[in-house]
Coordinates of C-alpha atoms in Angstrom, one line a residue:
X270 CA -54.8 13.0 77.8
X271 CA -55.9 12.0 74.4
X272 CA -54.6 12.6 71.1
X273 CA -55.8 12.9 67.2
X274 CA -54.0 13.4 64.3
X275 CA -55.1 14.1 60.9
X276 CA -52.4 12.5 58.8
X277 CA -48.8 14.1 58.4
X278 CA -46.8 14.9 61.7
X279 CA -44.9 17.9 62.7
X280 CA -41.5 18.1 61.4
X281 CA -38.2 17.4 63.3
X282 CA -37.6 21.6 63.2
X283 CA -41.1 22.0 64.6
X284 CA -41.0 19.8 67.8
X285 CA -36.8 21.1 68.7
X286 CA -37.8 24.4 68.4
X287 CA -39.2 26.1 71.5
X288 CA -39.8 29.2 70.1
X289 CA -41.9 27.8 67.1
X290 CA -45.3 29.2 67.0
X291 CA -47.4 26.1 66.8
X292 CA -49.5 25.7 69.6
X293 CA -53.2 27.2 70.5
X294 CA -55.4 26.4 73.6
X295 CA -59.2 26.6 73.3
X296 CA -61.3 26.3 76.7
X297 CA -64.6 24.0 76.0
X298 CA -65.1 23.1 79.4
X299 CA -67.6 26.1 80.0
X300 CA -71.4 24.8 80.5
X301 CA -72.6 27.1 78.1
X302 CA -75.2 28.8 80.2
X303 CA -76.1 31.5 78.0
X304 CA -77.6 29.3 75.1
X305 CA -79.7 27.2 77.4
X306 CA -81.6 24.5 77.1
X307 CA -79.9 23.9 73.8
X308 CA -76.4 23.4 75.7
X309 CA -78.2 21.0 78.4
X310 CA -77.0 18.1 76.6
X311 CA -74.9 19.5 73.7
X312 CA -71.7 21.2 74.3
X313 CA -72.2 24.5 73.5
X314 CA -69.5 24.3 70.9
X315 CA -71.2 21.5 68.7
X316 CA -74.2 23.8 68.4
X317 CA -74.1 24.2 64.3
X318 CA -73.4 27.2 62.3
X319 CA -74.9 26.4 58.9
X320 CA -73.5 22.7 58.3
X321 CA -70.9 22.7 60.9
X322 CA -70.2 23.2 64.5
X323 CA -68.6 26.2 66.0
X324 CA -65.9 24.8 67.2
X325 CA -65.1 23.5 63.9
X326 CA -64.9 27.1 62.5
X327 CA -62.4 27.5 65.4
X328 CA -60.0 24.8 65.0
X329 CA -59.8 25.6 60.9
X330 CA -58.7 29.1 62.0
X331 CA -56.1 28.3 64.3
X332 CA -54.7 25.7 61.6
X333 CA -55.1 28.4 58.2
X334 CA -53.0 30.5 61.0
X335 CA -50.2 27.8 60.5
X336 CA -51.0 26.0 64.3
X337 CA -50.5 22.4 64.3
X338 CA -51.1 21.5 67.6
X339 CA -54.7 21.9 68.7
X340 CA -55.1 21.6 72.7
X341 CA -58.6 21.2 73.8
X342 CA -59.5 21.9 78.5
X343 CA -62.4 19.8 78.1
X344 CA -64.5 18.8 81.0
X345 CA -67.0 15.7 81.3
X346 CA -69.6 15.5 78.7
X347 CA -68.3 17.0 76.0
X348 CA -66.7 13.8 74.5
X349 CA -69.0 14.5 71.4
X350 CA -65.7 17.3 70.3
X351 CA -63.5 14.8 70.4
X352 CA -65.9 12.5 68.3
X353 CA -66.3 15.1 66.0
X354 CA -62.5 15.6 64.9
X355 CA -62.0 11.6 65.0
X356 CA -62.7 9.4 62.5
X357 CA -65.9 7.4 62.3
X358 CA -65.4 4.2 60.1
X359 CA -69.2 3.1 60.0
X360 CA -70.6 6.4 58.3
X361 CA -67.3 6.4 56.2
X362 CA -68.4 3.1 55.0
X363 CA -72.2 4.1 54.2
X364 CA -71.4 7.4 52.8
X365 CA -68.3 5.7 50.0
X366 CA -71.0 2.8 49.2
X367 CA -73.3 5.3 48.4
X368 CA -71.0 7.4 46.2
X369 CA -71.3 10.6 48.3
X370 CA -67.9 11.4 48.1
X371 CA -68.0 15.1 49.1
X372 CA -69.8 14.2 52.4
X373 CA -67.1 11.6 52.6
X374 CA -64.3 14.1 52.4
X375 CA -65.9 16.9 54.6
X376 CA -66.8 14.1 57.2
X377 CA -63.2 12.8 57.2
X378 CA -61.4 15.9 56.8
X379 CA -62.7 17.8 60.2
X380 CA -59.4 18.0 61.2
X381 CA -57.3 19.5 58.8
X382 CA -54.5 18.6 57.1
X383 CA -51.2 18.3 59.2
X384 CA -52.6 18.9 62.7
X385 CA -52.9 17.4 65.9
X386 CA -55.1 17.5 68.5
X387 CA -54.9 16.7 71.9
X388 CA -57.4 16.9 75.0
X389 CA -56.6 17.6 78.7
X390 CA -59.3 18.0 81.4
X391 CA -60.4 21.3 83.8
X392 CA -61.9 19.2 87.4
X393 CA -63.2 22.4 88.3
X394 CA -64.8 25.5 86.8
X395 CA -62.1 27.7 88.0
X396 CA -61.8 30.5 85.2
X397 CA -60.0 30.9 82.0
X398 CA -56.9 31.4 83.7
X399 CA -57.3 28.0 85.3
X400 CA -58.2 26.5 82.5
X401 CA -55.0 28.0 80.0
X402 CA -52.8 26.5 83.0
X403 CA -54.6 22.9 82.8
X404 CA -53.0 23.3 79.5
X405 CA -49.1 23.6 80.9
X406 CA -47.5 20.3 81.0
X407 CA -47.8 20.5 77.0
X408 CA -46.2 23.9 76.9
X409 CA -42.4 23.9 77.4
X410 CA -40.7 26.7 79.2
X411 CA -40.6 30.0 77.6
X412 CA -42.6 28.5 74.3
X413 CA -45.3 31.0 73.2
X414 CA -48.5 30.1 72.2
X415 CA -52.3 31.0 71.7
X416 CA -55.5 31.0 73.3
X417 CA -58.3 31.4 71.3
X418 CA -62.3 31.0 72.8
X419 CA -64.4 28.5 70.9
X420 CA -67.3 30.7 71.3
X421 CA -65.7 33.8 69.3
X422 CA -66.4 32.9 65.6
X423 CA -64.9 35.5 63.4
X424 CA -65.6 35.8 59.4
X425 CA -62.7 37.5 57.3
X426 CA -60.9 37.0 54.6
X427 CA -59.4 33.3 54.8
X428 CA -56.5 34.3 52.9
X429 CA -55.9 37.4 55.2
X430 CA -57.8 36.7 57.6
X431 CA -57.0 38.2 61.3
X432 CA -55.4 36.0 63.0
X433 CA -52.9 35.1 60.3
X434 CA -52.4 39.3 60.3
X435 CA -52.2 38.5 64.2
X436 CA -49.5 35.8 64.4
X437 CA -47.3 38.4 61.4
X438 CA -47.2 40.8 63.9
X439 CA -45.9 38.7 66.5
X440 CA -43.0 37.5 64.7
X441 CA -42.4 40.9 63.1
X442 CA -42.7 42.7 66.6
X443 CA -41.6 39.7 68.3
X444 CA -43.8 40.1 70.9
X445 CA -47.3 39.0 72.6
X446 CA -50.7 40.0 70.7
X447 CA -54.1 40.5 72.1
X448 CA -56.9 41.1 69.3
X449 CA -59.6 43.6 70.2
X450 CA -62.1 45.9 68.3
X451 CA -63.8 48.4 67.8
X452 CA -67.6 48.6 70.0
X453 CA -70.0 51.2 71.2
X454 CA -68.9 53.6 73.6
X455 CA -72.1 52.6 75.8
X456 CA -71.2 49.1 75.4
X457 CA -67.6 49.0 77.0
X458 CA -68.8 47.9 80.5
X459 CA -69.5 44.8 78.9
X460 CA -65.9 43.7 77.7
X461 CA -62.1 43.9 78.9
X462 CA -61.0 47.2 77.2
X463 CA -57.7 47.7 76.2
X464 CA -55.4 50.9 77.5
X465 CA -53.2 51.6 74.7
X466 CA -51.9 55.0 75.8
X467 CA -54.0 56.9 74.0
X468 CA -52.5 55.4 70.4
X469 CA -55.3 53.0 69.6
X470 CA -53.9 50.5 66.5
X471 CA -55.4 51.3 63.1
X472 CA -57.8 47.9 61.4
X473 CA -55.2 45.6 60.9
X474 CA -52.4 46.6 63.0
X475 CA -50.9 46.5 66.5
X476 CA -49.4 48.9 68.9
X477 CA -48.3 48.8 72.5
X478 CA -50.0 47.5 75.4
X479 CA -50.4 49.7 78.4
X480 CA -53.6 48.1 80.3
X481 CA -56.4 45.9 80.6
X482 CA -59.4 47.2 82.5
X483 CA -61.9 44.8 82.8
X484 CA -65.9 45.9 82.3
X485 CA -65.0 49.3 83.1
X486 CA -67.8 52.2 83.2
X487 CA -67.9 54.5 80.3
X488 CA -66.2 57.5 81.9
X489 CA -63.3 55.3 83.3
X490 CA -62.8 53.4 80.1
X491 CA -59.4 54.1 78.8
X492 CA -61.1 53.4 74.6
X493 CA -63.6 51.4 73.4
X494 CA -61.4 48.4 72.0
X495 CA -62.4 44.9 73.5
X496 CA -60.7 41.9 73.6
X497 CA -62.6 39.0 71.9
X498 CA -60.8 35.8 72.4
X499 CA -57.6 35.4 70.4
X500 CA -54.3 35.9 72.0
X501 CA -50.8 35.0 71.8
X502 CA -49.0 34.9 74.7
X503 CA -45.1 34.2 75.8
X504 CA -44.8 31.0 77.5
X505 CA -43.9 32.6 80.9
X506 CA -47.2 33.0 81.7
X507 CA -47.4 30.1 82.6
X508 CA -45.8 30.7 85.9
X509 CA -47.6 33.7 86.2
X510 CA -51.5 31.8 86.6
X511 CA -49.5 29.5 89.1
X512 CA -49.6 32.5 91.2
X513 CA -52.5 34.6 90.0
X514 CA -54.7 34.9 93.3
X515 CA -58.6 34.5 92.0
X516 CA -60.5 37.2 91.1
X517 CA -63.6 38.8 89.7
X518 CA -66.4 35.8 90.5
X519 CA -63.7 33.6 92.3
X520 CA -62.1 32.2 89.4
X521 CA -58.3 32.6 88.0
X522 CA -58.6 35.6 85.5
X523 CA -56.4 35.3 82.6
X524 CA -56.6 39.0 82.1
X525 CA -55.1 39.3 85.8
X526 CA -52.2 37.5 84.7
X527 CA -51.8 39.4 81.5
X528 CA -51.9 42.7 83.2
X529 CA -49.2 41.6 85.6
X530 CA -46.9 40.9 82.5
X531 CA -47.3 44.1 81.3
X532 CA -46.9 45.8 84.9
X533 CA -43.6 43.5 84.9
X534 CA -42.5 45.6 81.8
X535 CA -43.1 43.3 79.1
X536 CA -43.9 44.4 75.9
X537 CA -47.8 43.1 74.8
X538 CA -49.2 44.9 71.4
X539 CA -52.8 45.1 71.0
X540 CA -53.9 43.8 67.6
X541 CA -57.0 45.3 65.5
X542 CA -59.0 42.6 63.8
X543 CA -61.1 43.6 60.4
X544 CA -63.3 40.9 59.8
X545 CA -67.1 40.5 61.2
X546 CA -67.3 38.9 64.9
X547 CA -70.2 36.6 65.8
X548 CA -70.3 35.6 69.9
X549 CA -71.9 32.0 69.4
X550 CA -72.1 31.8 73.1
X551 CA -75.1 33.3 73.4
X552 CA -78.6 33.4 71.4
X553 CA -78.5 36.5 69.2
X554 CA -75.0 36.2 68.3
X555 CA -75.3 32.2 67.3
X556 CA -78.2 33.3 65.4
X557 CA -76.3 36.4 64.0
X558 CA -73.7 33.4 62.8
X559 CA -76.3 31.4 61.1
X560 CA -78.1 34.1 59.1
X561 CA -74.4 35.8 58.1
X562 CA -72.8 32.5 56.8
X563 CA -75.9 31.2 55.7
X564 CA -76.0 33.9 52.9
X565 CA -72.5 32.9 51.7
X566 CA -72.6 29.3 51.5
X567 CA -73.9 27.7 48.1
X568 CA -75.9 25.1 49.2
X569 CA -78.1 27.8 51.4
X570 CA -77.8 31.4 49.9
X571 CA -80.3 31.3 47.4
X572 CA -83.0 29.9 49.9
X573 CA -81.4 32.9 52.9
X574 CA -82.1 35.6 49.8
X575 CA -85.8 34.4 49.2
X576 CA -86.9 33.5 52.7
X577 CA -85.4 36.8 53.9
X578 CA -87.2 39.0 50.9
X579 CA -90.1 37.3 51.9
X580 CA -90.1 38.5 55.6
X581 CA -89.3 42.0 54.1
X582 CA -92.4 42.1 52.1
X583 CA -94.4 40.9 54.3
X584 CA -93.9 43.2 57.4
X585 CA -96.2 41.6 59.4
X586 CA -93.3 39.4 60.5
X587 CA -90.8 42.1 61.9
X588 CA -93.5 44.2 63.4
X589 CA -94.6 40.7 65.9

């Protein structure tokens, strides 16, 4: 197990309180398959979105969200996301004698402000199930936390932005959330679709979870809201994955677990997020990413605007 911090450590009130919402889990310890060759010796979560990796995207949403404690299921070979978020003193050095201070801060400020990551390892490829419960020793008994995949890179509003929305209506509702959205009727076979008994949440708000049906056809769909990677779950889950038998592909399902929860009577809501999603795990999407944030960041929107005018002038480009 290995740990980095950025600076200031939790309070005393954070680490005696068990019910404090300060913990997320993100899964790198996939191989990335879907984005091959460029994961063959890059972890798919270092591949760059603009100037920065996804995962990096990730880790600033979880801690904007008010988590502290960043747990990473890593695997071997993806040491270069833990080099990431550490400190490297040689290109500190270069970058301070040279007066590039910005770079200086961005390079040293990865990690942001006030939280802590830590890294545990997933031997075998087992499922996201298997790999939340590689996460357990460092969650205490009933002590909620997240789950969020470092694939899923969602753009919204950083001051409301959907997981913040997300973790309000946990403690207002005190309760588990799931977020999901809105996609194409003809594309629910695709996703885990959520059942919410027929009272789908409105953009930006929860309701009650009554089901989890994973990839189902179109006529046996119960709505067309998918799950996209960020959830916050009660802490007896835990106990739950121990058991879970393996499912679809022969891994440990975390949505198998989830739906026995709910089964067991306890109360899940399903959370609505606003803001655009980008699935960096595979080539469109990652792509999708780059061209999106691309046109909002200074250094690269006026160059985006012109290059992409110029492939709408000259049609020959979109019509190859």
């Amino acid at each position: 197990m290995k740990r980095y911090d950025s600076g200031r450590k939790s309070s005393h009130e954070e680490r005696r309180n068990p019910k404090m919402l300060n913990k997320v889990i993100i899964p790198v310890a996939g191989l990335g398959t879907r984005v091959l060759p460029a994961s063959k010796a890059i972890p798919k979560e270092m591949l760059p979105v603009v100037d920065k990796p996804v995962i990096q995207y990730v880790v600033e949403e979880a801690v904007a969200a008010g988590f502290t404690q960043i747990i990473l299921v890593t695997r071997s070979g993806k040491a270069s996301i833990e080099d990431h978020f550490d400190r490297n003193a040689e290109l500190d050095e270069v970058l301070a004698t040279k007066g590039k201070d910005e770079l200086l801060h961005a390079v040293r400020n990865t990690l942001p402000a006030g939280a802590q990551l830590i890294s545990v390892r997933q031997d075998q490829a087992l499922g996201l199930g298997h790999a939340v419960l590689c996460a357990a020793e460092l969650i205490r008994d009933e002590e909620d936390f997240a789950v969020m995949l470092p694939d899923m890179l969602i753009d919204s509003d950083s001051q409301f932005s959907d997981l913040k929305q997300m973790v309000a209506h946990y403690h207002e509702h005190q309760c588990g959330q799931i977020m999901v959205e809105s996609v194409p009727e003809d594309q629910v076979e695709r996703y885990g679709i959520v059942d919410c008994g027929g009272m789908p949440p409105a953009v930006g708000t929860s309701s009650k979870l009554h089901n989890l049906v994973e990839k189902p056809g179109r006529s046996e769909a119960p709505s067309n809201l998918a799950i996209v990677g960020r959830y916050i779950l009660p802490g007896k889950i835990m106990q739950l994955l121990r058991t879970t038998q393996a499912g679809a592909g022969g891994e440990i399902q975390l949505t198998d677990a989830i739906k026995s929860l709910v089964a067991s009577g306890d109360l899940l809501h399903a959370f609505t997020m606003s803001g655009e999603l980008y699935d960096c795990g595979n080539k469109s999407g990652l792509l999708q990413a780059n061209l999106a944030l691309g046109l909002k960041h200074s250094e690269t929107s006026a160059d985006m605007k012109q290059f992409i005018e110029t492939i709408l002038n000259n049609g020959t480009l979109l019509s190859k």
